[in-house]
Tab-separated table of N, CA and C in Angstrom:
chain	number	residue	atom	x	y	z
A	22	TYR	N	-25.961	74.173	12.008
A	22	TYR	CA	-25.977	73.948	10.689
A	22	TYR	C	-24.835	73.473	9.734
A	23	PHE	N	-25.716	72.583	9.227
A	23	PHE	CA	-24.793	71.244	8.007
A	23	PHE	C	-24.508	71.460	6.965
A	24	ALA	N	-23.065	71.503	6.683
A	24	ALA	CA	-22.848	72.380	5.595
A	24	ALA	C	-23.118	71.133	4.297
A	25	PRO	N	-23.798	71.697	3.005
A	25	PRO	CA	-24.107	70.694	1.534
A	25	PRO	C	-23.050	69.579	2.126
A	26	HIS	N	-24.186	68.112	1.457
A	26	HIS	CA	-23.351	66.937	1.688
A	26	HIS	C	-24.508	65.851	1.208
A	27	PHE	N	-23.854	64.791	1.015
A	27	PHE	CA	-24.537	63.705	0.723
A	27	PHE	C	-24.501	62.644	1.320
A	28	ASP	N	-25.187	61.448	1.958
A	28	ASP	CA	-24.978	60.441	3.174
A	28	ASP	C	-24.660	59.575	2.415
A	29	GLY	N	-23.683	59.132	2.989
A	29	GLY	CA	-23.369	57.625	2.601
A	29	GLY	C	-24.237	56.402	3.116
A	30	ASN	N	-23.676	55.427	2.182
A	30	ASN	CA	-24.923	53.958	2.851
A	30	ASN	C	-23.994	53.270	3.367
A	31	LEU	N	-24.852	52.505	4.492
A	31	LEU	CA	-23.958	51.617	5.571
A	31	LEU	C	-24.436	50.219	5.101
A	32	ILE	N	-23.388	49.440	5.556
A	32	ILE	CA	-23.269	48.085	4.979
A	32	ILE	C	-22.860	47.229	6.271
A	33	CYS	N	-24.069	46.455	7.175
A	33	CYS	CA	-23.626	45.507	8.355
A	33	CYS	C	-22.734	44.476	8.380
A	34	HIS	N	-22.019	44.485	8.679
A	34	HIS	CA	-20.796	43.522	8.371
A	34	HIS	C	-20.771	42.049	9.811
A	35	GLU	N	-21.570	42.524	10.156
A	35	GLU	CA	-21.619	41.289	11.358
A	35	GLU	C	-22.978	41.709	12.057
A	36	GLY	N	-23.258	40.495	13.060
A	36	GLY	CA	-24.291	40.391	13.695
A	36	GLY	C	-25.770	40.127	13.418
A	37	GLU	N	-26.588	40.194	14.032
A	37	GLU	CA	-28.000	40.505	13.193
A	37	GLU	C	-28.358	40.399	12.164
A	38	LEU	N	-27.792	41.852	11.454
A	38	LEU	CA	-28.010	42.523	10.577
A	38	LEU	C	-27.124	42.693	9.482
A	39	LYS	N	-26.527	41.547	9.670
A	39	LYS	CA	-25.466	41.227	8.695
A	39	LYS	C	-25.943	41.071	7.239
A	40	GLY	N	-24.917	41.861	6.463
A	40	GLY	CA	-25.425	41.818	4.907
A	40	GLY	C	-26.721	42.769	4.820
A	41	CYS	N	-27.173	43.676	5.025
A	41	CYS	CA	-27.997	44.358	5.585
A	41	CYS	C	-27.458	46.148	4.855
A	42	VAL	N	-27.981	46.545	3.950
A	42	VAL	CA	-27.332	47.655	3.073
A	42	VAL	C	-28.912	48.911	3.957
A	43	SER	N	-28.338	50.077	3.676
A	43	SER	CA	-29.437	51.481	3.770
A	43	SER	C	-29.164	52.017	2.281
A	44	GLU	N	-30.195	52.939	2.336
A	44	GLU	CA	-30.637	53.074	0.658
A	44	GLU	C	-31.068	55.070	0.797
A	45	PHE	N	-31.803	54.556	2.169
A	45	PHE	CA	-32.167	55.956	2.458
A	45	PHE	C	-31.919	56.157	3.763
A	46	THR	N	-32.009	57.845	3.797
A	46	THR	CA	-32.222	58.448	5.253
A	46	THR	C	-33.617	58.866	5.150
A	47	ALA	N	-33.762	58.884	7.059
A	47	ALA	CA	-35.441	59.752	6.918
A	47	ALA	C	-34.778	60.649	8.089
A	48	VAL	N	-35.525	61.533	8.475
A	48	VAL	CA	-35.421	62.737	9.501
A	48	VAL	C	-36.586	62.906	9.938
A	49	LEU	N	-36.793	62.754	11.174
A	49	LEU	CA	-38.144	63.158	12.214
A	49	LEU	C	-37.768	64.067	13.031
A	50	TYR	N	-39.204	65.072	12.267
A	50	TYR	CA	-39.173	66.315	13.477
A	50	TYR	C	-39.727	66.084	14.318
A	51	LEU	N	-39.324	66.320	15.844
A	51	LEU	CA	-39.601	66.335	16.922
A	51	LEU	C	-40.695	67.380	17.638
A	52	CYS	N	-40.457	68.561	16.798
A	52	CYS	CA	-40.596	69.609	18.242
A	52	CYS	C	-41.347	70.275	16.956
A	53	ASP	N	-42.228	71.589	17.839
A	53	ASP	CA	-43.268	71.929	17.116
A	53	ASP	C	-42.717	73.777	16.216
A	54	GLU	N	-43.065	73.518	14.925
A	54	GLU	CA	-42.152	74.326	14.447
A	54	GLU	C	-41.932	75.821	14.412
A	55	LEU	N	-43.169	76.262	15.504
A	55	LEU	CA	-43.344	77.408	16.064
A	55	LEU	C	-42.600	77.444	17.050
A	56	GLY	N	-41.760	76.793	17.960
A	56	GLY	CA	-40.907	76.806	18.495
A	56	GLY	C	-39.057	76.900	18.078
A	57	PHE	N	-39.066	76.960	16.728
A	57	PHE	CA	-37.179	77.128	16.238
A	57	PHE	C	-37.775	78.054	15.001
A	58	GLU	N	-36.891	79.092	14.521
A	58	GLU	CA	-36.869	79.440	13.291
A	58	GLU	C	-35.681	79.465	12.733
A	59	GLY	N	-35.940	79.747	11.020
A	59	GLY	CA	-34.626	78.778	10.543
A	59	GLY	C	-34.844	77.488	10.254
A	60	GLY	N	-33.280	76.628	10.374
A	60	GLY	CA	-33.302	75.260	10.212
A	60	GLY	C	-33.994	74.614	9.215
A	61	ALA	N	-34.640	74.979	8.456
A	61	ALA	CA	-34.937	74.219	7.140
A	61	ALA	C	-33.843	73.028	6.559
A	62	THR	N	-34.524	71.877	5.804
A	62	THR	CA	-33.686	70.957	5.245
A	62	THR	C	-33.744	71.452	4.049
A	63	HIS	N	-32.624	72.058	3.096
A	63	HIS	CA	-32.015	72.394	1.994
A	63	HIS	C	-32.031	71.169	0.820
A	64	TYR	N	-32.795	71.133	-0.104
A	64	TYR	CA	-32.121	70.259	-0.890
A	64	TYR	C	-31.548	70.603	-2.041
A	65	LEU	N	-30.668	70.408	-2.796
A	65	LEU	CA	-29.951	71.169	-3.619
A	65	LEU	C	-28.917	70.542	-4.629
A	66	PRO	N	-29.316	71.062	-5.706
A	66	PRO	CA	-29.343	70.572	-7.168
A	66	PRO	C	-27.378	70.878	-7.037
A	67	GLY	N	-26.931	70.201	-8.263
A	67	GLY	CA	-25.265	70.534	-8.380
A	67	GLY	C	-24.462	69.444	-8.119
A	68	GLN	N	-22.869	69.174	-8.790
A	68	GLN	CA	-22.560	68.756	-7.349
A	68	GLN	C	-22.683	67.217	-7.825
A	69	GLY	N	-23.231	66.731	-9.180
A	69	GLY	CA	-24.272	65.611	-9.549
A	69	GLY	C	-25.536	64.570	-8.718
A	70	SER	N	-25.618	66.118	-7.823
A	70	SER	CA	-27.029	65.824	-6.868
A	70	SER	C	-28.647	65.007	-7.914
A	71	GLU	N	-29.409	64.204	-7.832
A	71	GLU	CA	-30.549	64.144	-8.421
A	71	GLU	C	-31.581	65.393	-8.259
A	72	VAL	N	-31.479	66.406	-7.881
A	72	VAL	CA	-31.960	67.491	-6.787
A	72	VAL	C	-32.314	67.800	-8.472
A	73	LEU	N	-33.433	68.407	-8.901
A	73	LEU	CA	-33.298	69.754	-10.052
A	73	LEU	C	-33.114	71.201	-9.758
A	74	HIS	N	-33.990	71.268	-8.568
A	74	HIS	CA	-34.574	72.185	-7.925
A	74	HIS	C	-34.016	73.115	-6.309
A	75	PRO	N	-33.766	73.516	-6.093
A	75	PRO	CA	-33.717	73.952	-4.640
A	75	PRO	C	-34.775	74.101	-4.217
A	76	ARG	N	-34.867	73.712	-2.554
A	76	ARG	CA	-35.812	73.269	-2.361
A	76	ARG	C	-35.595	73.291	-0.108
A	77	ALA	N	-36.311	74.176	0.046
A	77	ALA	CA	-36.268	74.233	1.813
A	77	ALA	C	-37.708	73.508	2.459
A	78	LEU	N	-37.280	72.517	3.313
A	78	LEU	CA	-38.468	71.989	4.005
A	78	LEU	C	-38.389	72.219	5.349
A	79	ARG	N	-39.673	72.487	5.880
A	79	ARG	CA	-39.569	72.587	7.196
A	79	ARG	C	-41.418	71.947	7.774
A	80	PRO	N	-41.136	70.202	7.982
A	80	PRO	CA	-41.844	69.609	8.561
A	80	PRO	C	-42.412	69.960	9.303
A	81	LYS	N	-43.880	69.700	9.895
A	81	LYS	CA	-44.809	69.942	10.885
A	81	LYS	C	-44.179	69.161	11.929
A	82	GLN	N	-44.414	68.919	13.584
A	82	GLN	CA	-43.415	68.112	14.746
A	82	GLN	C	-44.944	66.865	14.152
A	83	GLY	N	-43.938	65.577	14.187
A	83	GLY	CA	-44.265	64.451	14.331
A	83	GLY	C	-44.323	63.860	12.093
A	84	CYS	N	-44.081	64.905	11.556
A	84	CYS	CA	-43.649	64.330	10.132
A	84	CYS	C	-42.115	64.006	9.888
A	85	ALA	N	-41.857	63.405	8.722
A	85	ALA	CA	-40.674	62.423	8.345
A	85	ALA	C	-40.496	63.324	7.150
A	86	ILE	N	-39.072	63.013	6.607
A	86	ILE	CA	-38.786	63.172	5.358
A	86	ILE	C	-37.604	62.755	5.304
A	87	VAL	N	-37.472	62.053	4.001
A	87	VAL	CA	-37.124	60.697	3.237
A	87	VAL	C	-36.207	60.847	1.869
A	88	HIS	N	-34.818	60.538	2.058
A	88	HIS	CA	-34.007	60.845	0.953
A	88	HIS	C	-32.879	59.735	0.334
A	89	ARG	N	-32.897	60.018	-0.310
A	89	ARG	CA	-31.657	58.741	-0.745
A	89	ARG	C	-30.518	59.371	-0.928
A	90	GLN	N	-29.766	57.764	-0.222
A	90	GLN	CA	-28.398	57.886	0.111
A	90	GLN	C	-27.340	58.498	-0.939
A	91	GLY	N	-26.392	58.791	-1.002
A	91	GLY	CA	-25.519	59.035	-1.658
A	91	GLY	C	-25.645	59.605	-3.380
A	92	SER	N	-27.146	60.575	-3.577
A	92	SER	CA	-27.037	61.091	-4.540
A	92	SER	C	-28.169	62.402	-4.251
A	93	VAL	N	-28.413	62.702	-2.698
A	93	VAL	CA	-29.146	64.033	-2.706
A	93	VAL	C	-28.509	64.792	-2.169
A	94	LEU	N	-27.735	65.941	-2.077
A	94	LEU	CA	-27.365	66.584	-1.978
A	94	LEU	C	-28.255	67.571	-0.773
A	95	HIS	N	-27.924	68.143	0.362
A	95	HIS	CA	-28.341	68.250	1.262
A	95	HIS	C	-28.038	68.907	2.495
A	96	SER	N	-28.535	70.029	3.210
A	96	SER	CA	-27.900	70.941	4.302
A	96	SER	C	-28.645	71.593	5.277
A	97	GLY	N	-28.237	71.417	6.533
A	97	GLY	CA	-29.144	71.421	7.419
A	97	GLY	C	-29.040	73.797	7.708
A	98	GLY	N	-29.672	73.957	7.617
A	98	GLY	CA	-29.946	75.827	7.607
A	98	GLY	C	-29.728	75.651	9.226
A	99	ARG	N	-29.482	77.169	9.642
A	99	ARG	CA	-29.189	77.807	10.684
A	99	ARG	C	-30.786	77.771	11.434
A	100	VAL	N	-30.149	77.225	12.444
A	100	VAL	CA	-31.682	78.061	13.394
A	100	VAL	C	-31.407	79.285	13.957
A	101	THR	N	-32.069	80.343	13.525
A	101	THR	CA	-32.147	81.701	14.395
A	101	THR	C	-32.485	81.920	15.389
A	102	ARG	N	-33.696	81.078	15.858
A	102	ARG	CA	-33.752	81.345	17.253
A	102	ARG	C	-34.665	79.977	17.649
A	103	GLY	N	-34.770	79.886	19.036
A	103	GLY	CA	-35.423	78.666	19.465
A	103	GLY	C	-34.328	77.113	19.380
A	104	GLN	N	-34.852	76.267	19.521
A	104	GLN	CA	-34.075	74.410	19.392
A	104	GLN	C	-34.675	73.931	18.749
A	105	LYS	N	-34.530	73.173	17.510
A	105	LYS	CA	-34.641	72.432	16.988
A	105	LYS	C	-34.313	70.552	17.158
A	106	PHE	N	-34.925	69.796	16.894
A	106	PHE	CA	-35.047	68.861	17.605
A	106	PHE	C	-35.624	67.448	16.454
A	107	ILE	N	-34.110	66.865	16.022
A	107	ILE	CA	-34.876	65.782	14.912
A	107	ILE	C	-34.334	64.508	15.276
A	108	MET	N	-34.835	63.614	14.847
A	108	MET	CA	-34.715	62.243	15.188
A	108	MET	C	-33.864	61.375	13.481
A	109	GLN	N	-32.730	61.163	13.475
A	109	GLN	CA	-32.467	61.374	11.801
A	109	GLN	C	-32.061	59.402	11.961
A	110	PHE	N	-32.428	58.641	10.700
A	110	PHE	CA	-32.091	57.235	11.361
A	110	PHE	C	-32.062	56.844	9.488
A	111	VAL	N	-31.451	55.694	9.430
A	111	VAL	CA	-31.398	54.853	7.904
A	111	VAL	C	-32.267	53.719	7.518
A	112	LEU	N	-32.729	53.333	6.657
A	112	LEU	CA	-33.704	52.472	6.351
A	112	LEU	C	-32.765	51.518	5.751
A	113	LEU	N	-32.536	49.979	6.138
A	113	LEU	CA	-32.084	48.795	6.258
A	113	LEU	C	-32.808	47.744	5.193
A	114	PHE	N	-32.461	47.332	4.405
A	114	PHE	CA	-33.357	46.276	3.641
A	114	PHE	C	-31.907	45.332	3.580
A	115	ASP	N	-32.510	43.864	3.403
A	115	ASP	CA	-31.620	42.987	2.873
A	115	ASP	C	-31.614	42.665	1.155
A	116	PRO	N	-30.449	43.042	0.756
A	116	PRO	CA	-30.798	43.071	-0.756
A	116	PRO	C	-31.525	41.214	-1.181
A	117	PRO	N	-31.751	40.940	-2.016
A	117	PRO	CA	-31.674	39.683	-2.941
A	117	PRO	C	-30.349	39.200	-3.066
A	118	ALA	N	-30.260	37.667	-2.695
A	118	ALA	CA	-28.497	37.156	-3.339
A	118	ALA	C	-28.380	37.468	-5.006
A	119	SER	N	-27.576	37.192	-5.032
A	119	SER	CA	-27.212	38.141	-6.598
A	119	SER	C	-27.808	36.592	-7.178
A	120	GLY	N	-28.156	37.102	-8.294
A	120	GLY	CA	-28.606	36.109	-9.444
A	120	GLY	C	-30.217	35.092	-9.151
A	121	SER	N	-30.563	35.926	-8.461
A	121	SER	CA	-32.106	35.632	-7.342
A	121	SER	C	-32.765	36.362	-8.488
A	122	GLU	N	-34.417	36.069	-8.237
A	122	GLU	CA	-35.325	36.806	-9.034
A	122	GLU	C	-36.055	37.652	-8.443
A	123	ALA	N	-36.527	39.236	-8.642
A	123	ALA	CA	-36.835	39.868	-7.553
A	123	ALA	C	-38.670	39.170	-7.439
């Protein structure tokens, strides 16, 4: 179970990815949806969330859900049977230099 929260943005300050920022979180579902019960990802309205209506998602194995960081309130439901395996990662991009045209 993960309590309702907003994901934070990541800013790389050094190394090869210096200057890159994240804007989205991706969650890849690694296990068969029949291998566990519960454990949906809940998208929630309120508290400044851009979500207008509550939704509970349980993608199939190999599918991913992607949401914006900082403005999408979400939680992870309790797994009531079996085990749920996911891989979560951020999508990084190199923003254009200020003053440059897109």
